[in-house]
GROMACS .gro file of C-alpha atoms in nm:
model
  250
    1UNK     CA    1   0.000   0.000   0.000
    2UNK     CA    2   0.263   0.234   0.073
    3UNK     CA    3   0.457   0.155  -0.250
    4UNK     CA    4   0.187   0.210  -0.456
    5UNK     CA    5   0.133   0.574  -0.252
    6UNK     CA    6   0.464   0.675  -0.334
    7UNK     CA    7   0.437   0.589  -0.678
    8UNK     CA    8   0.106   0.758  -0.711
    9UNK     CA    9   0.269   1.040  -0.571
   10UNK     CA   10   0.556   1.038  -0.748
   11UNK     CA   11   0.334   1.008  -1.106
   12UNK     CA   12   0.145   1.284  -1.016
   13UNK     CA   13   0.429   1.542  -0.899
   14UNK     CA   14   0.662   1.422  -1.195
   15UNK     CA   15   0.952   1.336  -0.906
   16UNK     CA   16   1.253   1.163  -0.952
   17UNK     CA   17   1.267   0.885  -0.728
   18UNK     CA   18   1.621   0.686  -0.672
   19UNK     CA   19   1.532   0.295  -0.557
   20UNK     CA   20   1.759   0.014  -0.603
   21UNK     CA   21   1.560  -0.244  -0.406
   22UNK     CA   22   1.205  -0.259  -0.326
   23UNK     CA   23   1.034  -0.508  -0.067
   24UNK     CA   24   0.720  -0.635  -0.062
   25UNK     CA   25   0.488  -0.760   0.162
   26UNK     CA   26   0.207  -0.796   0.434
   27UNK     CA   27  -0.065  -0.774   0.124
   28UNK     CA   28  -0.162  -0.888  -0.183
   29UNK     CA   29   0.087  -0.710  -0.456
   30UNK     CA   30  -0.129  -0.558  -0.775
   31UNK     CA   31   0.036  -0.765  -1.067
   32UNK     CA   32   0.054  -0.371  -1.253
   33UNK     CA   33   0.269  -0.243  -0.902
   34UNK     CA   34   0.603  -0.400  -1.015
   35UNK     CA   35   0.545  -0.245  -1.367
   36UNK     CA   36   0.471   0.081  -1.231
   37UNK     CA   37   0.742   0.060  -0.987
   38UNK     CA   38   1.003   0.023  -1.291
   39UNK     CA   39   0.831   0.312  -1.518
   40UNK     CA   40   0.971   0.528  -1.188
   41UNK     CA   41   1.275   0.346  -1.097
   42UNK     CA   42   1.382   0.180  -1.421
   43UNK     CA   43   1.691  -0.002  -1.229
   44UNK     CA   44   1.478  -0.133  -0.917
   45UNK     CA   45   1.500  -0.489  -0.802
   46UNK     CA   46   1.118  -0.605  -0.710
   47UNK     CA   47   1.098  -0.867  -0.428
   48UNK     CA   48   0.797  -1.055  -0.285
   49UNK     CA   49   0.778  -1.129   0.048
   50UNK     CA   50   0.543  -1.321   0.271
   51UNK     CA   51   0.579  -1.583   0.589
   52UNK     CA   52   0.454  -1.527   0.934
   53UNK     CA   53   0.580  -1.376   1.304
   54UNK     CA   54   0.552  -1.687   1.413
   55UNK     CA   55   0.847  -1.809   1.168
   56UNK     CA   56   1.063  -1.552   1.197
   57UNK     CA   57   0.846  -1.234   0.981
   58UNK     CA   58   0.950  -1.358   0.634
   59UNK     CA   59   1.000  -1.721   0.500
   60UNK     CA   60   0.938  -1.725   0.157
   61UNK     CA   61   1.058  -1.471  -0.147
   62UNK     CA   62   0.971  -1.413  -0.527
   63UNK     CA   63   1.183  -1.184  -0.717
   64UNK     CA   64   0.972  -1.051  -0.955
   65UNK     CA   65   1.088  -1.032  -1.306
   66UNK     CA   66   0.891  -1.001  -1.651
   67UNK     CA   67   0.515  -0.989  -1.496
   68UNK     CA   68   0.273  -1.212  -1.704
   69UNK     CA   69  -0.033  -0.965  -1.833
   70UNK     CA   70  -0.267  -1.284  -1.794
   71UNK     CA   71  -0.170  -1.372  -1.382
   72UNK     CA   72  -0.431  -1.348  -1.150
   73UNK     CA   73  -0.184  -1.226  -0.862
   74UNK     CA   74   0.229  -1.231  -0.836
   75UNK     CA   75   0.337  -1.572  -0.720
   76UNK     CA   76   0.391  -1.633  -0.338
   77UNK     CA   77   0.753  -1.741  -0.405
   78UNK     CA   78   0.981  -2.019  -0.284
   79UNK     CA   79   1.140  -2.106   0.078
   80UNK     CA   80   1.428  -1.924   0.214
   81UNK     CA   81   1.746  -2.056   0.303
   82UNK     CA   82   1.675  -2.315   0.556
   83UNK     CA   83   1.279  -2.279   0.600
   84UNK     CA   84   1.065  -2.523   0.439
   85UNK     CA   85   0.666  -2.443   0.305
   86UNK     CA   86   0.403  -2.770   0.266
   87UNK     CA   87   0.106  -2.723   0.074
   88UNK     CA   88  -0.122  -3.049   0.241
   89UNK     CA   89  -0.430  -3.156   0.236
   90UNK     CA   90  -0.699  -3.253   0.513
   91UNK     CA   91  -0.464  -3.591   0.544
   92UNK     CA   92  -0.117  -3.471   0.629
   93UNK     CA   93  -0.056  -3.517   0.252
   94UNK     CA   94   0.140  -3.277  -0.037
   95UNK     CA   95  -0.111  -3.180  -0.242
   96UNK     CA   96  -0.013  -3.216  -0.615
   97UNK     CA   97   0.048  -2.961  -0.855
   98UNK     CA   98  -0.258  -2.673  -0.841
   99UNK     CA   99  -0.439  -2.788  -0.628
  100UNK     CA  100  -0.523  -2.598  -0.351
  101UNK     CA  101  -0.421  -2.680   0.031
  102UNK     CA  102  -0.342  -2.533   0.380
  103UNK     CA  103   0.011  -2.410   0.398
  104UNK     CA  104   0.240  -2.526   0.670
  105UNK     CA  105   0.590  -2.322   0.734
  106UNK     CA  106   0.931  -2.558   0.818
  107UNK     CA  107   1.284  -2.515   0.922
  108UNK     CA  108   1.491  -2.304   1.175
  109UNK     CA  109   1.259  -1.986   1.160
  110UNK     CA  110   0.981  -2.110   1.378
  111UNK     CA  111   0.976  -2.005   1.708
  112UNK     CA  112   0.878  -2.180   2.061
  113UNK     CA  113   0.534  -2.110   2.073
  114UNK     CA  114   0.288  -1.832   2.231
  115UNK     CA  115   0.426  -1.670   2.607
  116UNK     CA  116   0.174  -1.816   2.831
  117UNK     CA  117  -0.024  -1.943   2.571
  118UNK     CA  118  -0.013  -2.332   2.563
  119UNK     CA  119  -0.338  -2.399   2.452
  120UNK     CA  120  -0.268  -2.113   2.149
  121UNK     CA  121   0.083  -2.327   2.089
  122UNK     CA  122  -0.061  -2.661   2.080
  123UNK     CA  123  -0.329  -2.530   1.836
  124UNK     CA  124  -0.061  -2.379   1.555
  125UNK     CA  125   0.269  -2.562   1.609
  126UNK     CA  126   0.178  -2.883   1.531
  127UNK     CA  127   0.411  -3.199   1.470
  128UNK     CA  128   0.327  -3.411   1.174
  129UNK     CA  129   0.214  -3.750   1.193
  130UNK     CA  130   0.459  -3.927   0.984
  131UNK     CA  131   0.721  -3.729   0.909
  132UNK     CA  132   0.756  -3.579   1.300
  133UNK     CA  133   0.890  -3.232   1.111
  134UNK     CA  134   0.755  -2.961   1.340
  135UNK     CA  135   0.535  -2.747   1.165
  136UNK     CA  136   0.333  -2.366   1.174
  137UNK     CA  137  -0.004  -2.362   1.060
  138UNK     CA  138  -0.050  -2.050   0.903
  139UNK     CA  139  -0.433  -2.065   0.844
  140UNK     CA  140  -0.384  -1.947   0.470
  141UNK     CA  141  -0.432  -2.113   0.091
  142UNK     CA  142  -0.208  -2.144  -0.165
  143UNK     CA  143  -0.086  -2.427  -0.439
  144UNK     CA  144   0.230  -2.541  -0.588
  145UNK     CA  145   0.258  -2.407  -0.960
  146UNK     CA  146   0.393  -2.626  -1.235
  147UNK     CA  147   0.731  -2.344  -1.199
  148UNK     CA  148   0.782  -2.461  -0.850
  149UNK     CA  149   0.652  -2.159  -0.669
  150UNK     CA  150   0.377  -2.129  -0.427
  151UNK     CA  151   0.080  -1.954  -0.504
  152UNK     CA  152  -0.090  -1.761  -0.223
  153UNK     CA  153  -0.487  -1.778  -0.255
  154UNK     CA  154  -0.584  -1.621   0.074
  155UNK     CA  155  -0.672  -1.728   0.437
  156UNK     CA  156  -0.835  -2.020   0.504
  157UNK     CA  157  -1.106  -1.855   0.693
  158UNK     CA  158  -1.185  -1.634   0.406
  159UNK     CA  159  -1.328  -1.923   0.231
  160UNK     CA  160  -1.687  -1.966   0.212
  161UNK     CA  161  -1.972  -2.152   0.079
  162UNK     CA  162  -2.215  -1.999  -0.167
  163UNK     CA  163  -2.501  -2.170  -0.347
  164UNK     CA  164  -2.331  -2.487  -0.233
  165UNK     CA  165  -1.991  -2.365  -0.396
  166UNK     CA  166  -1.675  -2.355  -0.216
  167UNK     CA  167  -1.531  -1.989  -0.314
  168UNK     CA  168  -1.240  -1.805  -0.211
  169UNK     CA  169  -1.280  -1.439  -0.185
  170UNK     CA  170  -0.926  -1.343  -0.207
  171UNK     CA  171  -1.007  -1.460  -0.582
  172UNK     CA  172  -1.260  -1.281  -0.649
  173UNK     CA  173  -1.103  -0.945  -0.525
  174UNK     CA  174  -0.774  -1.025  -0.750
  175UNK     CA  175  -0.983  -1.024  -1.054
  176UNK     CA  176  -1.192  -0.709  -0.954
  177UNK     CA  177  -0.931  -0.510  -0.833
  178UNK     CA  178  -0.762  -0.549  -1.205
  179UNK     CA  179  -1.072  -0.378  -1.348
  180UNK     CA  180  -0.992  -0.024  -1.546
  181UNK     CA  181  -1.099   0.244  -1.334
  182UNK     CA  182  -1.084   0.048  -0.956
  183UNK     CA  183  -0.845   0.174  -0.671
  184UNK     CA  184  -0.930  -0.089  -0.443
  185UNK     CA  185  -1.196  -0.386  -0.368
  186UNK     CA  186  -1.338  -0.613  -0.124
  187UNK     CA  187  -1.575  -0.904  -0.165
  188UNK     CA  188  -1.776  -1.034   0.117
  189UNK     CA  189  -1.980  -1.336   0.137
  190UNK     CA  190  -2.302  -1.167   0.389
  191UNK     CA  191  -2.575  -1.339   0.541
  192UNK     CA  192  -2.636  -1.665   0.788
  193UNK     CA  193  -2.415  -1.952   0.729
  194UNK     CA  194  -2.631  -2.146   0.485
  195UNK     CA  195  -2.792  -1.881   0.328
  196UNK     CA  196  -2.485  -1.644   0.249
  197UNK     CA  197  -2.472  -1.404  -0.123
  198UNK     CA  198  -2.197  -1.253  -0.251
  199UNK     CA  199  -2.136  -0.863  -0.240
  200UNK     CA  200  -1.822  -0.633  -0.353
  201UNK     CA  201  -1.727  -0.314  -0.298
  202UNK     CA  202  -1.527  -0.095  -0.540
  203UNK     CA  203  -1.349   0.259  -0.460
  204UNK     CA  204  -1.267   0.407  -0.779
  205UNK     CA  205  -0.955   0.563  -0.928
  206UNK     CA  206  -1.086   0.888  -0.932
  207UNK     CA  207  -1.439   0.932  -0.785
  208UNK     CA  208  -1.743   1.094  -0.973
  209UNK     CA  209  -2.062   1.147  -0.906
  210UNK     CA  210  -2.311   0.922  -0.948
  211UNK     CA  211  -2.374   0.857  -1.303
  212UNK     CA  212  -1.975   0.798  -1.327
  213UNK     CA  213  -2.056   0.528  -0.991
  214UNK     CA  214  -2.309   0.354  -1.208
  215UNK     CA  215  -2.115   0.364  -1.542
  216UNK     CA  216  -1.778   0.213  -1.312
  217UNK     CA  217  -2.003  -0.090  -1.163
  218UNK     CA  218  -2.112  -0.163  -1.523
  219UNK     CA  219  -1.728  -0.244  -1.658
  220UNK     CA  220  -1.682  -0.435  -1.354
  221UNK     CA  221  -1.944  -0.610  -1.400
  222UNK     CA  222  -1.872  -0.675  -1.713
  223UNK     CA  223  -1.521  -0.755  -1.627
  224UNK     CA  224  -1.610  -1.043  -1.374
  225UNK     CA  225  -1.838  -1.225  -1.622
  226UNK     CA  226  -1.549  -1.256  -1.856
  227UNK     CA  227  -1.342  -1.375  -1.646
  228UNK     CA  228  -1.502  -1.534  -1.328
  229UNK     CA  229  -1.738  -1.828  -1.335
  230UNK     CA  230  -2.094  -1.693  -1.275
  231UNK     CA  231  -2.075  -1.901  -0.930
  232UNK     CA  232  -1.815  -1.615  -0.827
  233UNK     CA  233  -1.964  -1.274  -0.984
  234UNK     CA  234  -2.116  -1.081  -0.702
  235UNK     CA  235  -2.493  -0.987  -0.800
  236UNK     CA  236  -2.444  -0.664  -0.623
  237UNK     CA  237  -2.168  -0.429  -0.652
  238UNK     CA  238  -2.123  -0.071  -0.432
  239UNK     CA  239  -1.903   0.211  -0.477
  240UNK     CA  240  -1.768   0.309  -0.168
  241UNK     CA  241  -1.485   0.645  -0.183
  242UNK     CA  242  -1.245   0.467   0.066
  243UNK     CA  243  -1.217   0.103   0.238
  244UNK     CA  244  -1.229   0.085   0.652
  245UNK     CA  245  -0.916  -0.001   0.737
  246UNK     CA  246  -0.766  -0.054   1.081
  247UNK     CA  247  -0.529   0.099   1.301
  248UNK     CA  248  -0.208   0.010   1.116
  249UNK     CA  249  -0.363   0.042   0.775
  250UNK     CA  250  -0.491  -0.291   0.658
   0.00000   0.00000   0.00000
């Protein structure tokens, strides 16, 4: 968020701004950032980061290089020296190529457990049942891609169930959020637990009034029914100027 500020800013005030490396992490990255990054900084070095405090802040990297126009999102990475990432299924198993699993962090990063918290430390440092490798349970989704990356599909607990489909939001806001026009966006699955419909909520790039509100929702529509099965296309869309976002900004 604060990269893409600073090139915002910089855009807009025609500054020169000197970077040689730039670090990323703690969100989703926009696939255009890394692009946008280089139109300022034409020598900048783009790294993805991601992990968890509980293994040591960051434990897996992508250096991001020529950005494919057709990805969804930039790819989670691959381990750092010495920490390990599992992508398993509900059986303590790998899960093959693309298909999607809980990911489990490995390897000297991982710390004790929670101070005073046994009951917390029993629940996320787990030991596996055949292998005995101690493991983190980060709570999120991702898959292995055919490159040998990890691909980072959200938290687990942002899945949800609609119209007896299994849907990941995190998904649904990566396609959205590439829409011409859109700033930000957040999909939300409302409602009691069986009886749940999806909504989204776009803040534009530059906001209008509301015949420019109306005419925004109606590419973004349009740009989710290309591209997202009609399962995952919110029926209602709102423009909202800004996103709530907590304390320390996400």
């Amino acid at each position: 968020a604060l990269m893409a500020m600073l090139v915002e800013h910089a855009a807009g005030a025609s500054a020169a701004v000197a970077l040689r490396v730039v670090l990323l992490s703690g969100d989703w990255i926009p696939v255009d950032l890394p692009g946008r990054v280089r139109a300022l900084a034409p020598g900048a070095e783009v790294v993805g980061l991601g992990g968890a405090t509980e293994a040591g802040i960051w434990s897996i990297a992508y250096p991001v290089g020529e950005v494919d126009p057709g990805w969804e999102s930039i790819p989670y990475g691959r381990p750092l020296r010495n920490q390990r990432f599992h992508v398993f299924d509900g059986r303590w198993r790998e899960c093959p190529v693309q298909v999607p699993g809980e990911l489990f962090i490995a390897g000297v990063g991982l710390a004790e457990g929670y101070w005073n918290d046994a009951e917390r430390t029993a629940a996320s440092f787990v030991v596996h049942p055949v292998s005995g490798e101690r493991l983190y349970r980060t709570g999120d989704v991702g898959r292995w891609l055919p490159s040998g990356e990890i691909e980072f599909l959200g938290r687990e607990d942002f899945q949800v169930k609609v119209g007896g489909f299994r849907i990941e939001l995190g998904e649904i806001e990566a396609v959205l959020g590439r829409a011409p026009g859109v700033a930000a966006v957040v999909a939300a699955a409302l409602g009691e637990r069986h009886h749940r419909r999806l909504v989204g909520y776009v803040v534009p790039e530059v906001r209008g009034d509301r015949a420019a509100d109306e005419a925004l929702l109606a590419v973004v529509r349009s740009w989710a029914v290309e591209r997202l099965p009609g399962y995952m296309v919110p029926p209602t869309l709102t423009v909202l100027e800004e996103l709530p976002l907590s304390a320390n900004g996400k």
